[in-house]
Short mmCIF file of C-alpha atoms and ligand atoms in Angstrom, two decimals:
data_model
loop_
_atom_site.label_atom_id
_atom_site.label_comp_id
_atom_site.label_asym_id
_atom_site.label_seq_id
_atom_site.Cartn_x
_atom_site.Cartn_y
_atom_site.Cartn_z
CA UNK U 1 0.00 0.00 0.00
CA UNK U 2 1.35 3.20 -1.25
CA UNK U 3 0.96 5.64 2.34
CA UNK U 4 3.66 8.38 1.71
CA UNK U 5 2.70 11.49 0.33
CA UNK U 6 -1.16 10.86 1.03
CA UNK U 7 -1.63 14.59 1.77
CA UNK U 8 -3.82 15.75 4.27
CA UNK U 9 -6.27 19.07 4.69
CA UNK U 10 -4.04 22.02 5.48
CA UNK U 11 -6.45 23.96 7.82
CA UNK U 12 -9.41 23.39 10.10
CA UNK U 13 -11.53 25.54 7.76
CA UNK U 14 -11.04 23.80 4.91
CA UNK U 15 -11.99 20.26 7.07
CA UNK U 16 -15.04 21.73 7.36
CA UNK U 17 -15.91 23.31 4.03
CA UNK U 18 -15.08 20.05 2.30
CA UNK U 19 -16.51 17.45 4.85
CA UNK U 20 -19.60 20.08 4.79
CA UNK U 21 -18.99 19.64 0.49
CA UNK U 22 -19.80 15.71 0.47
CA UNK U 23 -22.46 16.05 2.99
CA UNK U 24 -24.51 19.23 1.54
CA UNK U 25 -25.71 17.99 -1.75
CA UNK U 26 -28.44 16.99 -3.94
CA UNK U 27 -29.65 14.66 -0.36
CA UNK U 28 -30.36 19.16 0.73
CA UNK U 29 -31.43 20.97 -1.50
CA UNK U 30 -33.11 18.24 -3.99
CA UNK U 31 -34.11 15.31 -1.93
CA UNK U 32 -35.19 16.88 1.22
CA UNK U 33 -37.87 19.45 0.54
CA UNK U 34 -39.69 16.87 -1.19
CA UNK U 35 -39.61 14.19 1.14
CA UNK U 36 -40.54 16.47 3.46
CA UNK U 37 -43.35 17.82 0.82
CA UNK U 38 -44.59 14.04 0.90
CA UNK U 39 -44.56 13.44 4.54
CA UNK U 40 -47.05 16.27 5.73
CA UNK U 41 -44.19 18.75 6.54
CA UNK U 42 -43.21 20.27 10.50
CA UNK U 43 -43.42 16.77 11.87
CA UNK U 44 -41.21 15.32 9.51
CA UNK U 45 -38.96 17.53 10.37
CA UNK U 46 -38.57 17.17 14.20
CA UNK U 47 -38.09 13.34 13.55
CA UNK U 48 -35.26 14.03 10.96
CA UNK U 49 -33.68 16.31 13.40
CA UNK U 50 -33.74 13.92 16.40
CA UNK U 51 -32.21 11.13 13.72
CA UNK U 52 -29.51 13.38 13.13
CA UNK U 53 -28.97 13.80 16.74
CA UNK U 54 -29.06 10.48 17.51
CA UNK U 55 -27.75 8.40 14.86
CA UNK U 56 -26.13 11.27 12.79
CA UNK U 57 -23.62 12.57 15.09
CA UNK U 58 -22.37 9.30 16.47
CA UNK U 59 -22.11 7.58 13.24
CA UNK U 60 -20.14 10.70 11.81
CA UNK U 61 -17.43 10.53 14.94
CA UNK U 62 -17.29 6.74 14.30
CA UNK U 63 -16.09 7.27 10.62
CA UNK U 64 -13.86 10.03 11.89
CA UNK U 65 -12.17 7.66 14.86
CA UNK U 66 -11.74 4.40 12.04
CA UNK U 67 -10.07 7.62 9.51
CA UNK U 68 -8.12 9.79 11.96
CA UNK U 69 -6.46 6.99 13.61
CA UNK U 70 -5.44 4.49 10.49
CA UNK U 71 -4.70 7.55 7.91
CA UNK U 72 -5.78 5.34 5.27
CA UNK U 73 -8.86 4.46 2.62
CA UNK U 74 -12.18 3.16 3.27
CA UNK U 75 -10.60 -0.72 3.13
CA UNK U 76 -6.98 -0.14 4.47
CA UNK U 77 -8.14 1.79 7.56
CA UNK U 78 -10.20 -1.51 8.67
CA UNK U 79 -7.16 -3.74 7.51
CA UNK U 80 -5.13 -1.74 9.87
CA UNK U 81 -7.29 -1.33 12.71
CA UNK U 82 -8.47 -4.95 12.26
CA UNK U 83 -5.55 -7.05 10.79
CA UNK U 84 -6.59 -10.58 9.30
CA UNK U 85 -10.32 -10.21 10.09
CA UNK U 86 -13.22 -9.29 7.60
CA UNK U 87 -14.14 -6.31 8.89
CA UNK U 88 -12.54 -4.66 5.42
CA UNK U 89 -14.83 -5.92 3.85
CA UNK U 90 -17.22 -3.31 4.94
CA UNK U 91 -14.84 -0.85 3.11
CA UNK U 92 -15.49 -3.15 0.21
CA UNK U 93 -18.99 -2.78 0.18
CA UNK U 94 -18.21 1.00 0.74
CA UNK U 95 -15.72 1.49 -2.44
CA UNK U 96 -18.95 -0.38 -3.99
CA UNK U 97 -21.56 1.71 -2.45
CA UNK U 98 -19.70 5.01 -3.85
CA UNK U 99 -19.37 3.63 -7.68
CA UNK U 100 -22.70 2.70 -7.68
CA UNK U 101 -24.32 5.99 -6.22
CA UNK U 102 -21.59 7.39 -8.55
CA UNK U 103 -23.55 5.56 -11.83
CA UNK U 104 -26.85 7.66 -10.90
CA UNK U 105 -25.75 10.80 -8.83
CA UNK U 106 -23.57 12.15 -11.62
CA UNK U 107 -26.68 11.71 -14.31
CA UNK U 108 -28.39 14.05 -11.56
CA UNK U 109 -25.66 16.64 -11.29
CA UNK U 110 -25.82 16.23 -15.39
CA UNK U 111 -28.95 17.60 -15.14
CA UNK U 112 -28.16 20.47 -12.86
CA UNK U 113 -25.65 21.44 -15.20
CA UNK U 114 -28.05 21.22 -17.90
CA UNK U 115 -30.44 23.74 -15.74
CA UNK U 116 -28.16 26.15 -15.22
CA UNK U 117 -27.14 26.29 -18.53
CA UNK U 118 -31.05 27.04 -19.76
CA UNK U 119 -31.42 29.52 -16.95
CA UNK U 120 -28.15 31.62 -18.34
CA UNK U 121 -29.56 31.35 -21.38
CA UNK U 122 -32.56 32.55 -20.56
CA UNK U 123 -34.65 29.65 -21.54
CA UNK U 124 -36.45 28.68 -18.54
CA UNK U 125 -39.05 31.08 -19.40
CA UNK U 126 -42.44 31.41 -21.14
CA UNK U 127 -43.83 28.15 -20.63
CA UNK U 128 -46.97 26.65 -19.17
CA UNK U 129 -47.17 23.98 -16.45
CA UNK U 130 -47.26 20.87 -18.49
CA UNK U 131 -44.55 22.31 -21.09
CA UNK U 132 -42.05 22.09 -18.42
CA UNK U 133 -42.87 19.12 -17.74
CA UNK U 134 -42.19 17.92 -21.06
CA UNK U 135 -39.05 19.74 -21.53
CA UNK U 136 -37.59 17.62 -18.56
CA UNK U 137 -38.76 14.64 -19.82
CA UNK U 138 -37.83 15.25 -23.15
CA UNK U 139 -33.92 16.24 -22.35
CA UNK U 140 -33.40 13.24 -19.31
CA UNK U 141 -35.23 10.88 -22.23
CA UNK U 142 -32.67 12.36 -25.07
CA UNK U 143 -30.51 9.88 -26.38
CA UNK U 144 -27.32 11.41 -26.11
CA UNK U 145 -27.18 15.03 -24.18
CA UNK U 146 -27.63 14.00 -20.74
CA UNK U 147 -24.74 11.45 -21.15
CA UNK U 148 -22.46 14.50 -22.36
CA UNK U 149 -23.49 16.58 -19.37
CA UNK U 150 -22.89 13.49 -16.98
CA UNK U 151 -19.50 12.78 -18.60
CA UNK U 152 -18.41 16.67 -18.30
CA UNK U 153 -19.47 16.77 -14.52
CA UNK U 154 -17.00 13.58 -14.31
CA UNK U 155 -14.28 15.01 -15.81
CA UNK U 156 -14.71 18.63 -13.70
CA UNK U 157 -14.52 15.92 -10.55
CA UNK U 158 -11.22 13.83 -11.85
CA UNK U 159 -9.97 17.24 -12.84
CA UNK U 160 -10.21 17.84 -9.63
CA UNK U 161 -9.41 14.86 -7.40
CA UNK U 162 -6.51 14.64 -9.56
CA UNK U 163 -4.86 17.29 -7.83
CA UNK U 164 -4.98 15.81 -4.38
CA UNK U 165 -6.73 16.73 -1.53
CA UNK U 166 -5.20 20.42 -0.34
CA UNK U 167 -4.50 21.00 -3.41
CA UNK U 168 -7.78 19.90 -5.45
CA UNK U 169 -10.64 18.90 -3.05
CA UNK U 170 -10.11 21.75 -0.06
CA UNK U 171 -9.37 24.36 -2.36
CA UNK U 172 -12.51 23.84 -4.83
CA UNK U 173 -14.43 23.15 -1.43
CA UNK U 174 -12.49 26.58 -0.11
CA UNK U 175 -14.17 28.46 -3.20
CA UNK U 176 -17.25 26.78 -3.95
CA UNK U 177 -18.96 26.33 0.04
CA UNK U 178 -18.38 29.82 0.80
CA UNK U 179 -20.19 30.82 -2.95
CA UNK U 180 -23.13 28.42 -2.14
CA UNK U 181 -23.88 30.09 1.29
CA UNK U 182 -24.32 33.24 -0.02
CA UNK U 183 -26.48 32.07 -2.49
CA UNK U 184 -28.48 30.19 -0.03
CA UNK U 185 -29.01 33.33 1.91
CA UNK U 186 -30.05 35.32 -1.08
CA UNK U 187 -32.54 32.94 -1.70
CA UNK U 188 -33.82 32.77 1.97
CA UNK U 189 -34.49 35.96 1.98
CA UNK U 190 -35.69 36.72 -1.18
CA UNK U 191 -38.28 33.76 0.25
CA UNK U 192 -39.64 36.13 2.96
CA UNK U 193 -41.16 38.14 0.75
CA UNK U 194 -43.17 36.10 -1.12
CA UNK U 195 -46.69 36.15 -1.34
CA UNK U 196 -47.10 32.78 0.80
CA UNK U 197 -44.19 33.31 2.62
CA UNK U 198 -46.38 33.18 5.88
CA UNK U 199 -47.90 29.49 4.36
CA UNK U 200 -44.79 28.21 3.47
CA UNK U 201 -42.86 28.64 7.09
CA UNK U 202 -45.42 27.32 8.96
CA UNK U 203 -45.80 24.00 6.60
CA UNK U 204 -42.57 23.71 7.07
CA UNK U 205 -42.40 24.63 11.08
CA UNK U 206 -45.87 23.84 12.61
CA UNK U 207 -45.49 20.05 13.56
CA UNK U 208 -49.14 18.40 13.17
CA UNK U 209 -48.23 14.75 14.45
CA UNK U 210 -51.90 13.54 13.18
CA UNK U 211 -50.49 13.66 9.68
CA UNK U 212 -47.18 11.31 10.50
CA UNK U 213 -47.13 7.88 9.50
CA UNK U 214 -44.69 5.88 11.00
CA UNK U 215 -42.75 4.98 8.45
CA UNK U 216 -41.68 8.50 8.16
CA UNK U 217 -38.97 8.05 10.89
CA UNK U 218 -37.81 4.73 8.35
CA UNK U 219 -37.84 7.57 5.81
CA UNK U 220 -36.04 10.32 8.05
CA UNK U 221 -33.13 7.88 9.40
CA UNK U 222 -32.33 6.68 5.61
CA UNK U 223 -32.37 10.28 4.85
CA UNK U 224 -29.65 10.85 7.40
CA UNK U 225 -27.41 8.12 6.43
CA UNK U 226 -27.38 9.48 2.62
CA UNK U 227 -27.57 13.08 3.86
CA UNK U 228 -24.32 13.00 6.00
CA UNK U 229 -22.65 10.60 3.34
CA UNK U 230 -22.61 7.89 6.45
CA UNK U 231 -22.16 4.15 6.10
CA UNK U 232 -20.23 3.99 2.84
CA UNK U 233 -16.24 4.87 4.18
CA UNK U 234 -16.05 8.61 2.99
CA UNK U 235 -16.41 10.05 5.72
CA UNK U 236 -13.03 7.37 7.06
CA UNK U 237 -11.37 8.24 3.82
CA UNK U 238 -11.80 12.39 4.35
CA UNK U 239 -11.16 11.78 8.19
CA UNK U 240 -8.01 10.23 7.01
CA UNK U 241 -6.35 13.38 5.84
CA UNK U 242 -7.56 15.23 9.23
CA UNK U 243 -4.18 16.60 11.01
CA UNK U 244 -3.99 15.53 14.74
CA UNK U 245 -5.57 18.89 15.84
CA UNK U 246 -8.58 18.54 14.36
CA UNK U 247 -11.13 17.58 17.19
CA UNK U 248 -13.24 15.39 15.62
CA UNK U 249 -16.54 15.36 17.74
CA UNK U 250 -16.54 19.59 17.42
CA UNK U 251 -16.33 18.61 13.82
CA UNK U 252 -18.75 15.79 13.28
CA UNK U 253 -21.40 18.12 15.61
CA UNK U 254 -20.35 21.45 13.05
CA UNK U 255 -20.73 19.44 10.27
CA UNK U 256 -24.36 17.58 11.23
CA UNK U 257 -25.66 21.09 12.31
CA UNK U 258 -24.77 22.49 8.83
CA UNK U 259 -25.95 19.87 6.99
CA UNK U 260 -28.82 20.34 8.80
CA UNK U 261 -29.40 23.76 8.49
CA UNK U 262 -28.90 23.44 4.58
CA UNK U 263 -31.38 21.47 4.05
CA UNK U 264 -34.14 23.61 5.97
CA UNK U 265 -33.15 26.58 4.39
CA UNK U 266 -33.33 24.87 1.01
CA UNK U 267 -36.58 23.89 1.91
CA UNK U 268 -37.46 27.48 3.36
CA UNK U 269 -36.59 28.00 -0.22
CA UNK U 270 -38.90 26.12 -1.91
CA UNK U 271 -42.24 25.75 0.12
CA UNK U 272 -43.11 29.96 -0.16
CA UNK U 273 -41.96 29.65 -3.34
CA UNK U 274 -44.09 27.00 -4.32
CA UNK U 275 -47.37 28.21 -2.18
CA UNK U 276 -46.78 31.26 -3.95
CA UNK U 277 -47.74 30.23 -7.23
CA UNK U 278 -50.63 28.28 -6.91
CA UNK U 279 -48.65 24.61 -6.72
CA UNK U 280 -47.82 21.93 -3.91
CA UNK U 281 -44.71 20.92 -2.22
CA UNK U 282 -45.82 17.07 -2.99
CA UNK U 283 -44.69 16.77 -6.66
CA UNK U 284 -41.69 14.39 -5.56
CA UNK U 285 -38.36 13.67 -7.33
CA UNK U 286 -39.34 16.06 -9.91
CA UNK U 287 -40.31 18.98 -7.97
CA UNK U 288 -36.77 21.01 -8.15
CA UNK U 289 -36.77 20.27 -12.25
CA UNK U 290 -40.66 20.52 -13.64
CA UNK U 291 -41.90 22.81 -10.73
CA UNK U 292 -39.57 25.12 -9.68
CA UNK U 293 -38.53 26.17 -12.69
CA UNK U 294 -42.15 27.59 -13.36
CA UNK U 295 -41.93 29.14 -9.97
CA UNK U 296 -39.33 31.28 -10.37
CA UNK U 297 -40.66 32.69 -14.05
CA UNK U 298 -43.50 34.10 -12.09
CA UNK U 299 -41.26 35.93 -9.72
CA UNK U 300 -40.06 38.82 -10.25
CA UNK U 301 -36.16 38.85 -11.67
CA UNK U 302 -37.32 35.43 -12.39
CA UNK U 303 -33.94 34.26 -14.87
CA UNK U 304 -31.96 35.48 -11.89
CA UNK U 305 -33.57 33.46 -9.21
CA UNK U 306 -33.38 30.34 -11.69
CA UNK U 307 -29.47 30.98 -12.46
CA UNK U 308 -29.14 31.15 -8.44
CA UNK U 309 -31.27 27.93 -7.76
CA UNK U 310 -29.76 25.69 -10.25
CA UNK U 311 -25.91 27.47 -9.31
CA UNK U 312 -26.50 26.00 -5.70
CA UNK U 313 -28.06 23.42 -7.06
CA UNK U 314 -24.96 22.52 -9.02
CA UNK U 315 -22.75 23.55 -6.21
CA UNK U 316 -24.00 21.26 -3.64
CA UNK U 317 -23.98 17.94 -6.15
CA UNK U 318 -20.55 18.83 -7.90
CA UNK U 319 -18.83 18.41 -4.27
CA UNK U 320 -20.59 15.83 -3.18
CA UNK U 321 -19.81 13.74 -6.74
CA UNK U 322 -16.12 14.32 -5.98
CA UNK U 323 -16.12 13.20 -2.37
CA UNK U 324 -17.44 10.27 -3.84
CA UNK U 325 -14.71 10.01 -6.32
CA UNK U 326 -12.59 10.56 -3.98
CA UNK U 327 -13.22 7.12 -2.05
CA UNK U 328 -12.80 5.07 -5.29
CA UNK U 329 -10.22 6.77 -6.49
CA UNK U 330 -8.11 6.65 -2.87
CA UNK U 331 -8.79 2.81 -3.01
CA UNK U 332 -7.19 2.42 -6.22
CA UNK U 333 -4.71 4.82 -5.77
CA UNK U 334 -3.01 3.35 -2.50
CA UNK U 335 -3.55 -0.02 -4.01
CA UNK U 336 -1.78 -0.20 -7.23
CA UNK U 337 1.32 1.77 -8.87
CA UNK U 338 -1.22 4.14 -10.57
CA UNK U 339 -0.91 7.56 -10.24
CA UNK U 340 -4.12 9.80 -8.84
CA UNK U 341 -4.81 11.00 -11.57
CA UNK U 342 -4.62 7.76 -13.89
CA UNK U 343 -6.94 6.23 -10.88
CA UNK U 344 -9.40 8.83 -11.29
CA UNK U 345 -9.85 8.66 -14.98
CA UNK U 346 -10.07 4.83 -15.06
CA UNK U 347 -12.91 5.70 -12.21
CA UNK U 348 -14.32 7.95 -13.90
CA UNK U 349 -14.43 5.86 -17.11
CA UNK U 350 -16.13 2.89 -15.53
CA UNK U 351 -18.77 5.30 -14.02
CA UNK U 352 -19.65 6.61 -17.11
CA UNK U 353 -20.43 3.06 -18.73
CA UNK U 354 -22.85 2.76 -15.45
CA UNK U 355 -24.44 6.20 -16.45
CA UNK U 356 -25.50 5.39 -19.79
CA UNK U 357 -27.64 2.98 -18.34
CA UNK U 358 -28.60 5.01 -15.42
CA UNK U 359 -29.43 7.67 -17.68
CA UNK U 360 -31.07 5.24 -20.29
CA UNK U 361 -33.65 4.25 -17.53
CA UNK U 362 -35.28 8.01 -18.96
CA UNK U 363 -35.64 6.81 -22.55
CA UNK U 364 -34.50 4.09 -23.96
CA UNK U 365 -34.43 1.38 -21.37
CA UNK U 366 -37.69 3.02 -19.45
CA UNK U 367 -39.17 -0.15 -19.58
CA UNK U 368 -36.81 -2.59 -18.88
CA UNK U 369 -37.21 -2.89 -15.44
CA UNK U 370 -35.48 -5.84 -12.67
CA UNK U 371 -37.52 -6.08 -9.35
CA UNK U 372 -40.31 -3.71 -10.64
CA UNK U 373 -37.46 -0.95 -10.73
CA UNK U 374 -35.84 0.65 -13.68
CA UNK U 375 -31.75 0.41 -13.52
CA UNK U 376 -31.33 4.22 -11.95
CA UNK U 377 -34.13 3.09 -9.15
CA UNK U 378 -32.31 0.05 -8.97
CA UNK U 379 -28.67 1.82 -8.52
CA UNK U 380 -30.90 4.14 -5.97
CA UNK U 381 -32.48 1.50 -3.86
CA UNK U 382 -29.32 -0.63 -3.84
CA UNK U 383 -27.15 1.73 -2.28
CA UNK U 384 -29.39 3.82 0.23
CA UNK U 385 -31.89 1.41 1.31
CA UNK U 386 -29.05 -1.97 1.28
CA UNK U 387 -25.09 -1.01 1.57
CA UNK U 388 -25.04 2.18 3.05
CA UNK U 389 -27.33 0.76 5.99
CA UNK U 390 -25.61 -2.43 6.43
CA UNK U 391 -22.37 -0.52 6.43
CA UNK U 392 -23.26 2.20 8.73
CA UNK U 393 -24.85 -0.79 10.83
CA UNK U 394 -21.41 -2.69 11.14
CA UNK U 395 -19.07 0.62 11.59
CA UNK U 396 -21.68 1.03 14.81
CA UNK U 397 -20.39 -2.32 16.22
CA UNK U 398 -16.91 -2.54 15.16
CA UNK U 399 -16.15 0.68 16.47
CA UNK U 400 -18.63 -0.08 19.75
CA UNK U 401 -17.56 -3.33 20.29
CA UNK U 402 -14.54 -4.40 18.48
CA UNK U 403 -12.17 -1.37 18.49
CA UNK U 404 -9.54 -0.59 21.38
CA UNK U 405 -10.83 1.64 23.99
CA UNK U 406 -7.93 3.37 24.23
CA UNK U 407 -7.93 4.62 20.13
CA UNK U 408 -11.65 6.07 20.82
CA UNK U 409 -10.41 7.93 24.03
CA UNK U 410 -7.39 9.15 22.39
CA UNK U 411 -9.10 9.90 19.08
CA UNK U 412 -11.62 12.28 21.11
CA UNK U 413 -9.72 13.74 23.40
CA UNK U 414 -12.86 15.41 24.96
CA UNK U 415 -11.41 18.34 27.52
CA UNK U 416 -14.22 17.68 30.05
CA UNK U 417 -14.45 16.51 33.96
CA UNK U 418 -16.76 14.09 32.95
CA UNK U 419 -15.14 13.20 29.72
CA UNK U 420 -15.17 9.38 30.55
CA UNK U 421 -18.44 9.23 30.93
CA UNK U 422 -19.11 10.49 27.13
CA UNK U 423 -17.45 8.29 26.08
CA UNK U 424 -19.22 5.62 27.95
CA UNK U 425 -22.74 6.70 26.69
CA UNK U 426 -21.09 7.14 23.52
CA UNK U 427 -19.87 3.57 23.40
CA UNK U 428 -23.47 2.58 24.14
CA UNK U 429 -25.08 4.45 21.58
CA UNK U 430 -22.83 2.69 19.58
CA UNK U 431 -23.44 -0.60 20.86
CA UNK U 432 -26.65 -0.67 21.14
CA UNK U 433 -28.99 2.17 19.80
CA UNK U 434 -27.07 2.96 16.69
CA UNK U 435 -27.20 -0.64 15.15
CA UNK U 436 -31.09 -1.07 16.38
CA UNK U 437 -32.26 1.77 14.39
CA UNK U 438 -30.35 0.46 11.50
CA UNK U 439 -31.79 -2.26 11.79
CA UNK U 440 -35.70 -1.10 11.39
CA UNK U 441 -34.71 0.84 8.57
CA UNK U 442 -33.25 -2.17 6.82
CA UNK U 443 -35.84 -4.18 7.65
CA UNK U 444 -38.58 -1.75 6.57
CA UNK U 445 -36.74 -1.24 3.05
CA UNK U 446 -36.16 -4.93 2.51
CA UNK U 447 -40.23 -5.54 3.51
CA UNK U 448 -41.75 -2.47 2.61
N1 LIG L 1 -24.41 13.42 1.07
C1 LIG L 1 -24.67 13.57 -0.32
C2 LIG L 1 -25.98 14.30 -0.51
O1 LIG L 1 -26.64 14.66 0.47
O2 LIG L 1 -26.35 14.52 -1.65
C3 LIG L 1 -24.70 12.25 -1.06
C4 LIG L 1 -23.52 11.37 -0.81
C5 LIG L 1 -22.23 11.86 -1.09
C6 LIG L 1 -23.68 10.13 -0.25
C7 LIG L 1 -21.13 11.08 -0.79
C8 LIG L 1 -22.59 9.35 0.04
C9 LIG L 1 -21.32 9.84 -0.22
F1 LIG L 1 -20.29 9.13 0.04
#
């Protein structure tokens, strides 16, 4: 295994801007406020937020302890920690997990691209409800474009993760994060004065439990796990390139409360806006692409809203496609004589074979479908509702049960009286609570 030179992040601001770039993506701004939309709003979102309390923060320092401490890939750091045992095989299934998502996630930020383009252009205007519609479905049906938009948002991430990680994936991260929060507050507050601004809030904010089904908290831990990038090994492989000063539960808390706060304001984003004009938050996948779009030409300064929706749009999914890059490419990298950059292309190559099909599942191959699900829904429900669950479920225990207790005290190095006894309930949590949840949610997918 190739371990000198592996680089690591050369600040603590740029650990957070580019663990905050894998976890803010399209799971904020595109998957959120719909799921949210679909599962009677306020409610929802106190049961998200005590998932990402409970399950998010833990699992996140877990990743960070495997990363920190072995300074190696999703695979190595377990063959390190865990010499002749299996447990690298959850890095396996990890380096899997990240292709696969790979084959679908970069048709998605295709798309965005796509988007952003038309808005510049100026050609997300003048068109009635169904018409956009059809223009969606006609350009993620199209034979050929969507592929060249997915293969151009590949080559922007190898570009990228070529250069290393200070030098390619904190600096982008450096520019990018700070670019997307301004936008974000733009937006926010453009939102507040919107006709339905008052409607939108309180969908979003007034919990009415009556409306909650219970398999909304299956919905809102899966949504954490592919929200925080959990249960696949990039959080271990970005942990790996944390310098010994970084503390990693201030981190893992910063990170979980940013993620979370993304993904409300996207939705505080999208629910006046949608009230607004007449439509409902309930569309589902296609709400940010066939709705919004519509939305924003009724606004006033309408092109501009649309270039600053689908730039953060763009923004959040183009650093979340190289984080996931990243993790293959690492693999590879630290596995074989090739250099980053030849790792990343070969990546890169093999994920764009996956996306033809993934994107095919729009036109072509619509109806060929395995299990009742077409091959994107199938890449989909493979990786956040099987591998990233079973992963996140067996980080929980190795690091709970099987790993040193000595590497997760020195790891945290919590400054605290009482600092044993964190770690104690932390151990628990890990032990225990952590893999039961899991567990529903796996259950519920595999039955549901
Ligand atoms: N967290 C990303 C999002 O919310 O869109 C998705 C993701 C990125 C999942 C990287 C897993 C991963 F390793």
């Amino acid at each position: 295994m190739k371990t000198e030179n592996r680089g690591s992040f050369s600040s603590k601001i740029g650990v957070i801007l580019a663990t905050v770039g894998t976890a803010v993506g399209l799971g904020n701004v595109w998957r959120f406020p719909y799921i949210v939309g679909e599962n009677g709003g306020g409610a929802f979102l106190v049961i998200y937020i005590l998932s990402l309390l409970l399950l998010g923060i833990p699992g996140v320092i877990a990743e960070f302890i495997v990363g920190r401490h072995s300074h190696a890939n999703a695979v190595d750091s377990l063959k390190k920690l865990a010499p002749k045992t299996k447990w690298h095989w959850i890095g396996y299934s990890g380096v899997l997990a990240g292709f696969l998502i790979m084959g679908y996630y970069a048709v998605v930020v295709g798309w965005t691209l796509e988007y952003l383009t038309q808005a510049i252009l100026g050609n997300l205007s003048g068109m009635t409800v169904e018409q956009y519609g059809q223009v969606f479905d006609q350009f993620a049906g199209h034979p050929y474009w969507p592929l060249v938009w997915m293969v151009i948002v590949m080559l922007i991430s190898t570009f990228v993760v070529a250069r290393g990680v200070s030098g390619g994936i904190e600096k982008i991260s450096n520019v990018l994060m700070p670019v997307f929060f301004l936008i974000i507050l733009v937006m926010v507050a453009n939102s507040f004065f919107l006709p339905a601004a008052g409607q939108g809030m309180k969908y979003l904010f007034l919990p009415n439990f009556s409306e909650l089904e219970p398999v909304a908290i299956l919905i809102a831990i899966g949504q954490t796990f592919f929200s925080l990038s959990l249960g696949m090994g990039c959080l271990i492989t970005y942990s790996s390139y944390f310098k010994k000063d970084v503390s990693l539960a201030k981190t893992a808390t910063q990170v979980v409360s940013i993620d979370a706060m993304v993904a409300i304001l996207s939705a505080m984003i999208i629910f006046p806006a949608v009230f607004s004009f007449g439509m409902q938050p309930t569309e589902g996948p296609s709400l940010v692409f066939k709705v919004l779009p519509n939305v924003f030409q009724q606004m006033p300064l309408g092109t501009l809203w649309s270039i600053l929706f689908y730039a953060l749009l763009f923004i959040a999914a183009i650093t979340s496609l190289i984080s996931l890059l990243e993790v293959v490419t690492a693999y590879i990298y630290e596995n074989t004589s090739l250099t980053r950059r030849k790792a990343a292309f070969i990546v890169t190559g093999m994920v764009s074979v996956l996306g033809v099909f993934a994107s095919m599942s729009f036109g072509l191959l619509q109806d060929v479908t395995l299990f009742g699900k077409t091959f994107f829904d199938l890449l989909d429900f493979v990786t956040a509702s099987i591998l990233l669950p079973v992963g996140g479920f067996f980080i929980s225990i190795f690091v709970g049960w099987f790993l040193d207790k000595r590497i997760i005290a020195t790891e945290l190095r919590i400054k605290h009286p009482k600092a044993h006894l964190f770690i104690k309930g932390y151990i628990y949590m890990l032990r225990f609570f952590v893999p039961a949840c899991i567990f529903a949610v796996f259950l519920y997918s595999l039955l549901g």
